Tab-separated table of C-alpha atoms in Angstrom:
chain	number	residue	atom	x	y	z
A	21	MET	CA	-0.101	0.121	-0.036
A	22	ASP	CA	1.283	3.160	-1.245
A	23	GLN	CA	2.049	5.095	2.680
A	24	ARG	CA	1.963	9.063	1.806
A	25	ARG	CA	-0.055	10.571	3.904
A	26	LEU	CA	-3.640	10.991	3.445
A	27	ARG	CA	-4.217	13.850	6.814
A	28	ARG	CA	-7.427	12.948	7.993
A	29	ALA	CA	-9.759	14.973	9.783
A	30	ALA	CA	-13.165	15.429	10.924
A	31	PRO	CA	-15.966	13.299	10.091
A	32	ILE	CA	-19.176	13.831	8.868
A	33	ALA	CA	-21.436	13.588	11.377
A	34	LEU	CA	-23.737	16.102	11.566
A	35	ALA	CA	-26.297	17.909	14.001
A	36	VAL	CA	-27.650	20.747	12.350
A	37	THR	CA	-27.187	24.701	12.845
A	38	VAL	CA	-31.620	25.135	11.989
A	39	GLY	CA	-34.099	23.274	10.756
A	40	LEU	CA	-35.504	21.571	7.422
A	41	GLY	CA	-38.845	23.032	6.784
A	42	ALA	CA	-41.092	23.555	3.748
A	43	CYS	CA	-38.838	25.309	1.146
A	44	THR	CA	-39.810	29.037	0.044
A	45	THR	CA	-37.567	31.530	0.095
A	46	GLY	CA	-40.619	34.516	1.429
A	47	ALA	CA	-41.767	35.663	4.625
A	48	SER	CA	-42.793	32.953	7.302
A	49	ASP	CA	-45.439	32.768	9.512
A	50	LYS	CA	-43.539	32.117	12.474
A	51	PRO	CA	-42.909	35.147	14.136
A	52	LYS	CA	-39.600	36.575	15.196
A	53	GLU	CA	-38.539	36.232	18.395
A	54	SER	CA	-35.415	37.556	20.792
A	55	ASN	CA	-33.097	37.474	17.491
A	56	GLN	CA	-35.295	41.042	16.478
A	57	ALA	CA	-32.312	43.864	16.001
A	58	PRO	CA	-34.305	46.381	14.034
A	59	ASP	CA	-31.585	49.168	14.996
A	60	VAL	CA	-29.057	47.326	12.732
A	61	THR	CA	-26.675	49.536	10.215
A	62	THR	CA	-28.465	48.462	6.838
A	63	ASP	CA	-28.287	50.034	3.107
A	64	VAL	CA	-28.756	48.435	-0.252
A	65	GLY	CA	-30.682	44.836	0.295
A	66	VAL	CA	-31.759	44.999	3.940
A	67	SER	CA	-34.857	46.127	5.147
A	68	GLY	CA	-37.118	45.669	8.998
A	69	ASP	CA	-38.517	42.800	7.984
A	70	GLN	CA	-35.581	41.312	5.325
A	71	ILE	CA	-32.793	40.403	3.795
A	72	THR	CA	-32.697	39.981	0.268
A	73	LEU	CA	-29.798	37.533	-1.689
A	74	GLY	CA	-28.768	37.199	-5.206
A	75	VAL	CA	-28.106	34.257	-7.083
A	76	LEU	CA	-27.004	34.789	-10.485
A	77	ALA	CA	-26.390	30.704	-12.057
A	78	ASP	CA	-26.641	28.534	-15.435
A	79	ALA	CA	-30.211	27.921	-15.611
A	80	THR	CA	-29.140	25.555	-18.221
A	81	ASN	CA	-26.646	23.167	-16.078
A	82	GLU	CA	-27.370	21.098	-13.526
A	83	TYR	CA	-24.737	21.527	-11.156
A	84	SER	CA	-25.013	25.219	-11.456
A	85	THR	CA	-29.109	23.862	-11.093
A	86	SER	CA	-28.479	21.665	-8.287
A	87	VAL	CA	-26.783	24.485	-6.382
A	88	THR	CA	-29.845	26.708	-6.454
A	89	ARG	CA	-31.287	24.710	-4.675
A	90	GLY	CA	-29.607	23.629	-2.352
A	91	GLY	CA	-29.791	27.663	-1.671
A	92	GLU	CA	-33.329	27.235	-1.686
A	93	LEU	CA	-33.656	25.201	0.917
A	94	TRP	CA	-30.937	26.975	3.146
A	95	ALA	CA	-33.215	29.898	3.232
A	96	ALA	CA	-36.782	27.922	3.770
A	97	ALA	CA	-34.705	26.156	6.516
A	98	VAL	CA	-33.927	30.075	8.577
A	99	ASN	CA	-36.901	31.655	7.487
A	100	GLU	CA	-38.844	28.420	9.824
A	101	ASP	CA	-36.293	29.382	11.885
A	102	GLY	CA	-37.515	32.508	12.601
A	103	GLY	CA	-34.839	34.218	10.157
A	104	ILE	CA	-31.929	35.874	11.124
A	105	CYS	CA	-31.660	39.311	13.111
A	106	GLY	CA	-35.149	39.691	12.894
A	107	ARG	CA	-35.947	38.735	9.523
A	108	ASP	CA	-36.324	36.591	6.858
A	109	VAL	CA	-34.090	35.812	3.782
A	110	THR	CA	-35.613	36.419	0.228
A	111	LEU	CA	-34.056	34.969	-2.760
A	112	ASN	CA	-33.445	36.706	-5.676
A	113	VAL	CA	-32.893	34.254	-8.597
A	114	GLN	CA	-31.868	35.223	-12.169
A	115	ASP	CA	-29.915	33.147	-14.831
A	116	ALA	CA	-27.102	34.699	-16.038
A	117	THR	CA	-27.013	31.959	-18.387
A	118	ALA	CA	-23.564	30.089	-20.183
A	119	ASP	CA	-22.655	32.444	-21.613
A	120	PRO	CA	-20.427	34.809	-19.396
A	121	ALA	CA	-20.971	38.042	-21.765
A	122	VAL	CA	-24.738	37.705	-20.123
A	123	ALA	CA	-24.009	37.769	-16.243
A	124	PRO	CA	-22.731	41.675	-16.356
A	125	THR	CA	-26.000	42.980	-17.761
A	126	ALA	CA	-27.672	40.362	-15.191
A	127	TYR	CA	-25.298	41.950	-12.479
A	128	GLU	CA	-26.350	45.140	-12.786
A	129	SER	CA	-30.099	44.863	-13.284
A	130	GLY	CA	-30.860	43.090	-10.324
A	131	LYS	CA	-27.613	44.770	-7.794
A	132	SER	CA	-29.641	47.723	-6.445
A	133	SER	CA	-32.196	44.577	-4.326
A	134	VAL	CA	-29.710	42.150	-2.973
A	135	LEU	CA	-27.288	42.435	-0.012
A	136	GLY	CA	-24.573	40.212	-1.588
A	137	TYR	CA	-24.740	37.726	-3.795
A	138	LEU	CA	-25.941	32.812	-2.683
A	139	GLN	CA	-24.926	32.565	-5.453
A	140	LEU	CA	-23.099	33.101	-8.710
A	141	GLY	CA	-22.728	30.803	-11.454
A	142	GLY	CA	-19.260	29.922	-13.218
A	143	ASP	CA	-15.547	30.590	-13.041
A	144	ALA	CA	-16.595	32.624	-16.022
A	145	ALA	CA	-18.670	35.071	-14.633
A	146	THR	CA	-17.471	35.492	-11.955
A	147	THR	CA	-14.292	36.875	-12.989
A	148	ALA	CA	-16.571	38.976	-15.784
A	149	LEU	CA	-18.380	40.685	-12.468
A	150	ALA	CA	-15.497	40.403	-10.050
A	151	PRO	CA	-14.135	44.443	-11.135
A	152	SER	CA	-17.675	44.797	-10.389
A	153	LEU	CA	-17.916	43.044	-6.951
A	154	ALA	CA	-15.097	45.643	-5.794
A	155	THR	CA	-16.509	48.957	-6.506
A	156	ASP	CA	-19.325	48.116	-4.898
A	157	GLY	CA	-18.640	46.663	-1.850
A	158	VAL	CA	-20.672	43.242	-2.343
A	159	LEU	CA	-20.253	39.651	-0.772
A	160	ALA	CA	-20.879	37.008	-3.374
A	161	VAL	CA	-20.185	33.256	-2.779
A	162	THR	CA	-19.476	31.347	-6.437
A	163	ASP	CA	-20.540	27.801	-7.499
A	164	ALA	CA	-17.301	27.319	-9.529
A	165	PRO	CA	-14.581	26.905	-6.771
A	166	ASP	CA	-11.842	27.975	-9.177
A	167	SER	CA	-8.207	28.969	-7.725
A	168	LEU	CA	-7.621	32.005	-9.228
A	169	LEU	CA	-10.528	32.966	-7.560
A	170	LEU	CA	-8.839	33.336	-4.171
A	171	ALA	CA	-6.755	36.632	-5.485
A	172	GLN	CA	-10.368	38.837	-5.830
A	173	PRO	CA	-11.398	39.467	-1.703
A	174	GLU	CA	-15.217	39.850	-2.467
A	175	VAL	CA	-15.695	36.219	-3.848
A	176	MET	CA	-15.776	32.943	-1.126
A	177	VAL	CA	-14.721	30.657	-2.569
A	178	LEU	CA	-15.911	27.783	-0.145
A	179	GLY	CA	-14.026	23.808	-0.566
A	180	PRO	CA	-11.519	22.284	-1.807
A	181	THR	CA	-10.736	24.155	-5.727
A	182	TYR	CA	-9.824	22.606	-8.995
A	183	ASP	CA	-6.717	22.050	-8.437
A	184	VAL	CA	-6.377	20.754	-4.975
A	185	GLN	CA	-9.002	18.280	-6.022
A	186	ALA	CA	-7.295	17.386	-8.911
A	187	ILE	CA	-4.699	16.300	-6.348
A	188	ASN	CA	-6.617	15.019	-4.336
A	189	GLY	CA	-7.995	12.941	-6.849
A	190	LEU	CA	-4.952	11.076	-7.539
A	191	ALA	CA	-3.167	10.978	-3.841
A	192	TRP	CA	-6.363	9.034	-3.698
A	193	LEU	CA	-5.620	6.886	-6.025
A	194	ALA	CA	-2.077	6.773	-5.008
A	195	GLN	CA	-3.324	5.245	-1.463
A	196	GLN	CA	-4.987	2.643	-2.762
A	197	ASP	CA	-2.794	1.745	-4.523
A	198	GLN	CA	-4.758	1.986	-8.076
A	199	LEU	CA	-1.303	4.467	-9.023
A	200	THR	CA	2.376	4.106	-8.537
A	201	ASP	CA	5.505	6.361	-9.497
A	202	GLY	CA	6.192	6.281	-12.492
A	203	ALA	CA	2.674	5.934	-14.091
A	204	ILE	CA	1.170	8.214	-17.077
A	205	ILE	CA	-2.006	10.194	-16.153
A	206	ALA	CA	-4.076	11.000	-19.299
A	207	HIS	CA	-5.043	14.397	-18.470
A	208	VAL	CA	-9.456	14.251	-21.119
A	209	ARG	CA	-10.430	17.707	-20.455
A	210	ASN	CA	-11.956	20.748	-21.757
A	211	ASP	CA	-11.633	24.825	-22.619
A	212	SER	CA	-13.303	26.039	-19.420
A	213	PRO	CA	-11.642	27.741	-16.849
A	214	SER	CA	-12.970	25.019	-14.783
A	215	ALA	CA	-10.322	22.734	-16.832
A	216	THR	CA	-7.443	24.724	-16.702
A	217	ASN	CA	-7.498	25.080	-13.008
A	218	ALA	CA	-8.118	21.498	-12.697
A	219	ALA	CA	-5.243	20.866	-15.220
A	220	LEU	CA	-2.290	22.901	-12.269
A	221	GLY	CA	-3.284	20.332	-10.565
A	222	VAL	CA	-2.682	17.269	-11.987
A	223	ALA	CA	0.832	19.237	-13.096
A	224	ALA	CA	1.324	19.399	-9.355
A	225	TYR	CA	0.791	16.290	-8.636
A	226	ALA	CA	2.321	14.776	-11.567
A	227	ALA	CA	5.531	16.731	-10.792
A	228	GLU	CA	6.053	15.697	-7.465
A	229	ARG	CA	5.238	12.227	-7.648
A	230	GLY	CA	7.498	11.762	-10.792
A	231	LEU	CA	4.403	10.530	-12.983
A	232	GLN	CA	4.003	11.576	-16.589
A	233	VAL	CA	1.275	13.376	-17.788
A	234	ILE	CA	-0.723	13.165	-21.360
A	235	ASP	CA	-2.731	16.198	-21.784
A	236	ILE	CA	-6.071	14.888	-24.710
A	237	PRO	CA	-7.784	18.497	-24.996
A	238	VAL	CA	-11.797	17.360	-25.870
A	239	GLY	CA	-14.558	20.594	-27.116
A	240	ALA	CA	-16.905	21.553	-25.132
A	241	SER	CA	-20.165	20.403	-27.018
A	242	ASP	CA	-18.174	17.271	-27.617
A	243	THR	CA	-20.747	14.204	-26.337
A	244	ASP	CA	-18.057	11.073	-27.604
A	245	LEU	CA	-15.268	10.585	-26.104
A	246	THR	CA	-14.346	7.149	-28.166
A	247	ALA	CA	-11.223	8.761	-29.684
A	248	ALA	CA	-10.208	10.961	-26.564
A	249	MET	CA	-10.352	7.175	-23.892
A	250	THR	CA	-8.489	5.695	-27.621
A	251	SER	CA	-5.735	8.356	-27.239
A	252	ALA	CA	-5.373	7.416	-23.750
A	253	GLN	CA	-4.886	4.226	-24.154
A	254	GLN	CA	-2.852	3.951	-26.899
A	255	GLN	CA	-0.472	6.269	-25.611
A	256	GLY	CA	-0.029	3.412	-21.537
A	257	ALA	CA	-2.590	5.996	-19.816
A	258	THR	CA	-2.740	3.867	-16.392
A	259	ALA	CA	-4.890	6.522	-14.998
A	260	VAL	CA	-7.760	9.044	-15.903
A	261	VAL	CA	-8.319	12.316	-14.752
A	262	LEU	CA	-12.132	13.884	-16.482
A	263	SER	CA	-12.414	17.511	-16.346
A	264	VAL	CA	-15.505	17.807	-18.991
A	265	SER	CA	-19.228	17.242	-19.368
A	266	PRO	CA	-21.717	15.108	-17.319
A	267	ALA	CA	-22.600	13.921	-20.760
A	268	ALA	CA	-18.698	13.837	-21.731
A	269	THR	CA	-17.858	11.864	-18.283
A	270	THR	CA	-20.558	9.252	-18.965
A	271	SER	CA	-19.146	8.793	-22.735
A	272	ALA	CA	-15.282	8.216	-21.426
A	273	ALA	CA	-16.387	5.838	-18.260
A	274	ILE	CA	-18.271	3.346	-20.656
A	275	ALA	CA	-15.746	3.700	-23.673
A	276	ASN	CA	-13.037	3.214	-20.472
A	277	LYS	CA	-14.343	-0.456	-20.535
A	278	ALA	CA	-15.463	-0.998	-24.297
A	279	LEU	CA	-12.166	-0.439	-24.927
A	280	GLY	CA	-10.298	-2.640	-22.342
A	281	LEU	CA	-8.493	-0.098	-20.940
A	282	ASP	CA	-10.460	-0.274	-17.517
A	283	VAL	CA	-7.951	2.589	-15.526
A	284	PRO	CA	-9.453	4.430	-12.563
A	285	LEU	CA	-11.420	7.365	-13.651
A	286	VAL	CA	-10.758	11.162	-11.093
A	287	ALA	CA	-13.028	13.144	-11.911
A	288	GLY	CA	-15.608	16.727	-9.964
A	289	SER	CA	-18.866	15.845	-8.806
A	290	GLU	CA	-19.810	19.037	-11.136
A	291	SER	CA	-18.793	16.490	-14.267
A	292	PHE	CA	-21.656	13.499	-13.152
A	293	SER	CA	-25.034	13.658	-13.228
A	294	PRO	CA	-27.833	11.188	-11.393
A	295	ALA	CA	-30.137	11.282	-15.169
A	296	VAL	CA	-27.166	8.793	-15.940
A	297	LEU	CA	-28.009	6.283	-14.143
A	298	ALA	CA	-31.337	5.020	-15.380
A	299	ASP	CA	-28.624	3.023	-17.982
A	300	VAL	CA	-27.181	0.297	-16.899
A	301	THR	CA	-24.619	0.338	-19.047
A	302	ALA	CA	-23.917	3.911	-17.555
A	303	THR	CA	-24.028	2.086	-14.404
A	304	ALA	CA	-21.854	-0.017	-15.163
A	305	ALA	CA	-18.922	2.170	-16.455
A	306	TYR	CA	-19.372	4.229	-13.498
A	307	THR	CA	-17.915	1.337	-11.357
A	308	GLN	CA	-14.270	2.671	-12.259
A	309	LEU	CA	-15.102	6.695	-11.700
A	310	ASN	CA	-14.034	8.211	-8.219
A	311	PHE	CA	-15.875	11.842	-8.009
A	312	VAL	CA	-13.456	15.094	-5.818
A	313	GLN	CA	-15.805	17.234	-4.278
A	314	GLY	CA	-16.078	19.152	-0.926
A	315	PHE	CA	-19.310	18.486	0.743
A	316	ALA	CA	-20.885	15.729	2.141
A	317	PRO	CA	-23.314	13.895	-0.320
A	318	ILE	CA	-27.129	13.721	0.411
A	319	SER	CA	-26.809	10.287	0.713
A	320	ALA	CA	-24.490	11.118	4.060
A	321	SER	CA	-26.743	8.490	6.394
A	322	VAL	CA	-26.790	11.027	9.853
A	323	SER	CA	-29.557	12.880	9.890
A	324	ALA	CA	-29.085	16.546	8.955
A	325	ALA	CA	-28.560	14.891	5.857
A	326	LYS	CA	-31.940	12.455	5.509
A	327	ASP	CA	-33.381	15.686	7.105
A	328	LEU	CA	-32.505	17.317	3.518
A	329	ALA	CA	-32.549	14.640	1.547
A	330	SER	CA	-36.402	14.386	2.321
A	331	ALA	CA	-37.003	17.994	2.433
A	332	TYR	CA	-35.262	18.373	-0.924
A	333	ALA	CA	-38.218	15.004	-2.110
A	334	ASP	CA	-40.484	17.116	-0.752
A	335	ALA	CA	-39.652	19.843	-2.563
A	336	TYR	CA	-38.345	19.423	-6.078
A	337	GLY	CA	-39.643	16.237	-5.927
A	338	ASP	CA	-36.328	14.540	-8.670
A	339	ASP	CA	-32.951	13.537	-8.049
A	340	ALA	CA	-30.783	16.422	-5.747
A	341	GLY	CA	-27.978	16.850	-8.883
A	342	PRO	CA	-24.536	16.888	-6.655
A	343	GLY	CA	-24.236	20.316	-5.704
A	344	VAL	CA	-27.092	20.447	-3.243
A	345	THR	CA	-25.353	20.002	-0.572
A	346	ALA	CA	-22.557	22.582	-1.629
A	347	GLY	CA	-25.296	25.256	-1.728
A	348	TYR	CA	-26.620	24.803	1.776
A	349	VAL	CA	-23.105	25.206	2.760
A	350	ALA	CA	-22.672	28.819	1.150
A	351	GLY	CA	-26.655	29.656	3.650
A	352	LEU	CA	-24.708	28.393	6.002
A	353	ALA	CA	-21.728	30.475	5.147
A	354	TRP	CA	-23.938	33.354	4.562
A	355	GLN	CA	-26.171	32.960	7.819
A	356	GLN	CA	-22.973	32.786	10.178
A	357	ILE	CA	-21.401	36.610	8.560
A	358	LEU	CA	-24.987	38.310	9.023
A	359	GLN	CA	-25.129	36.352	12.807
A	360	GLU	CA	-21.764	38.055	13.188
A	361	ALA	CA	-23.806	41.806	11.569
A	362	CYS	CA	-26.448	41.662	13.655
A	363	ASP	CA	-24.486	41.756	16.716
A	364	SER	CA	-22.252	44.154	15.247
A	365	LYS	CA	-25.142	45.906	14.175
A	366	ASP	CA	-24.727	46.700	10.715
A	367	LEU	CA	-26.035	44.327	8.033
A	368	SER	CA	-24.663	47.282	5.452
A	369	ARG	CA	-22.535	45.797	2.608
A	370	ALA	CA	-19.535	46.707	4.701
A	371	GLY	CA	-20.732	46.103	8.245
A	372	VAL	CA	-20.922	42.692	5.669
A	373	GLN	CA	-17.660	42.941	4.495
A	374	LYS	CA	-16.401	43.602	7.496
A	375	ALA	CA	-18.265	40.671	9.686
A	376	ARG	CA	-16.932	37.740	6.909
A	377	GLU	CA	-13.102	38.797	7.507
A	378	SER	CA	-15.067	37.408	11.760
A	379	VAL	CA	-16.108	34.412	10.797
A	380	GLY	CA	-12.453	32.144	11.151
A	381	LYS	CA	-13.429	29.113	10.354
A	382	LEU	CA	-17.493	27.863	10.011
A	383	ASP	CA	-19.962	25.453	11.669
A	384	THR	CA	-21.231	23.722	8.227
A	385	SER	CA	-22.797	21.372	11.062
A	386	ALA	CA	-20.126	18.702	8.731
A	387	LEU	CA	-22.271	18.909	5.732
A	388	SER	CA	-18.796	19.616	4.656
A	389	VAL	CA	-14.635	19.714	4.457
A	390	ALA	CA	-13.216	21.519	6.789
A	391	ILE	CA	-13.725	25.813	5.780
A	392	ASP	CA	-11.633	29.039	7.261
A	393	LEU	CA	-13.143	31.611	4.888
A	394	GLY	CA	-9.614	33.072	6.048
A	395	GLU	CA	-7.860	29.623	5.187
A	396	PRO	CA	-8.037	28.439	1.306
A	397	SER	CA	-9.735	24.024	1.995
A	398	ARG	CA	-6.996	21.942	0.655
A	399	GLU	CA	-9.527	18.898	2.516
A	400	SER	CA	-11.166	16.331	-0.366
A	401	VAL	CA	-13.710	13.219	0.520
A	402	ILE	CA	-14.186	10.812	-2.693
A	403	VAL	CA	-17.935	9.836	-3.279
A	404	ARG	CA	-18.142	6.774	-5.707
A	405	THR	CA	-22.228	6.524	-7.833
A	406	ASP	CA	-24.628	4.514	-6.454
A	407	PRO	CA	-28.076	4.363	-8.284
A	408	ASN	CA	-30.292	3.152	-4.838
A	409	SER	CA	-28.876	6.048	-3.126
A	410	ALA	CA	-30.177	9.692	-2.553
A	411	GLY	CA	-28.038	11.658	-5.387
A	412	LYS	CA	-26.795	8.053	-6.948
A	413	LEU	CA	-23.450	9.345	-4.219
A	414	VAL	CA	-22.424	8.057	-1.545
A	415	LEU	CA	-19.294	8.354	0.681
A	416	ALA	CA	-16.132	6.218	-0.179
A	417	SER	CA	-14.624	8.232	1.947
A	418	GLU	CA	-13.890	10.898	5.331
A	419	PRO	CA	-12.352	14.478	4.695
A	420	PHE	CA	-8.606	14.514	4.262
A	421	ALA	CA	-6.335	16.491	2.717
A	422	SER	CA	-3.396	14.573	1.023
A	423	ASP	CA	0.852	15.427	1.497
A	424	GLU	CA	0.540	17.033	-1.786
A	425	ALA	CA	-2.245	19.441	-1.288
A	426	ASP	CA	-0.816	20.359	1.942
A	427	ASN	CA	2.469	20.928	-0.265
A	428	TYR	CA	0.803	22.969	-2.403
A	429	GLN	CA	1.163	25.992	-3.717
A	430	LEU	CA	-2.055	27.921	-5.186
A	431	PRO	CA	-1.271	30.123	-7.727
């Protein structure tokens, strides 16, 4: 067995800080009690009875949509429990589409009514909005953990970045005796910012472990990766990292089996869609896939995950996408920042920014790896598919950080 260290963190086990009620982002009928703070300073997005947060998501992207739904469930739970600072949380949801050129227009149309953003969809859109966020003093959570966004003080990147995920995914394979020093890794990737960021992690891990990397580019809209996987096989790859869409991931997994390549695969969970497991061939092919993420899957066998799964089923009725827990944790981050701002009697944008700097380590009810708003996360979990579980993903590891991730110099 590979003796390199995987620094194990606290297990994912829960005690939820807020209850999970029916999904609504409107006002709750439950009366506000001791958390009222009518004398706080406010400016944009806060009234006497409401705090409005924005959501700029890509409605065509399944992962982004699942993050949005997780945020909606958080807002519903907060409101059911009496709100924050005597106010209900309301979400202003806008579709920013997959085109980063649309995001600035959507942002300009909504910024005057929101305190900050619970979700910005995609790294390209977040990067495009970063100058406006800085000018306007608007705090935002991105659903695309690109390490290049860590330099943007108004952007909160929660959980491990794409490059750290890639490092931990490969380290996991090594720890499982599925990757040895001197091996050949193929990185099949499109030209998205997330794939480019993941490539930094693949390169860093390979350099530290003396591995060879084969870069195999594919188009962003490509859904048949047979040729890419054939290339990986012909070049002697013994593991493949996938930075592609869910449809392309399925094609790669099926080709991995059909070609007889049959090597372990690593991908981020944004590359997964639970709907693919309706296909028997895909289900069999996915046995070689190891998804890396920073959040507990909704199937985790603990009470809060079960409650979240139940609330999701009641609200939406379909299979929960892999971003639901990430969206809920984004809400928990905002909740702690808003409560800190409330305690300081300043719910203005500037007050919220100051509160963010004071929060430090988040209490995410163990729904994520350790997250500190002042330090990038080095931990990840591995999840694998299970067609019989909620969300179709189950934990394969506890939170851990590899030596290589701990040593990695973020860009």
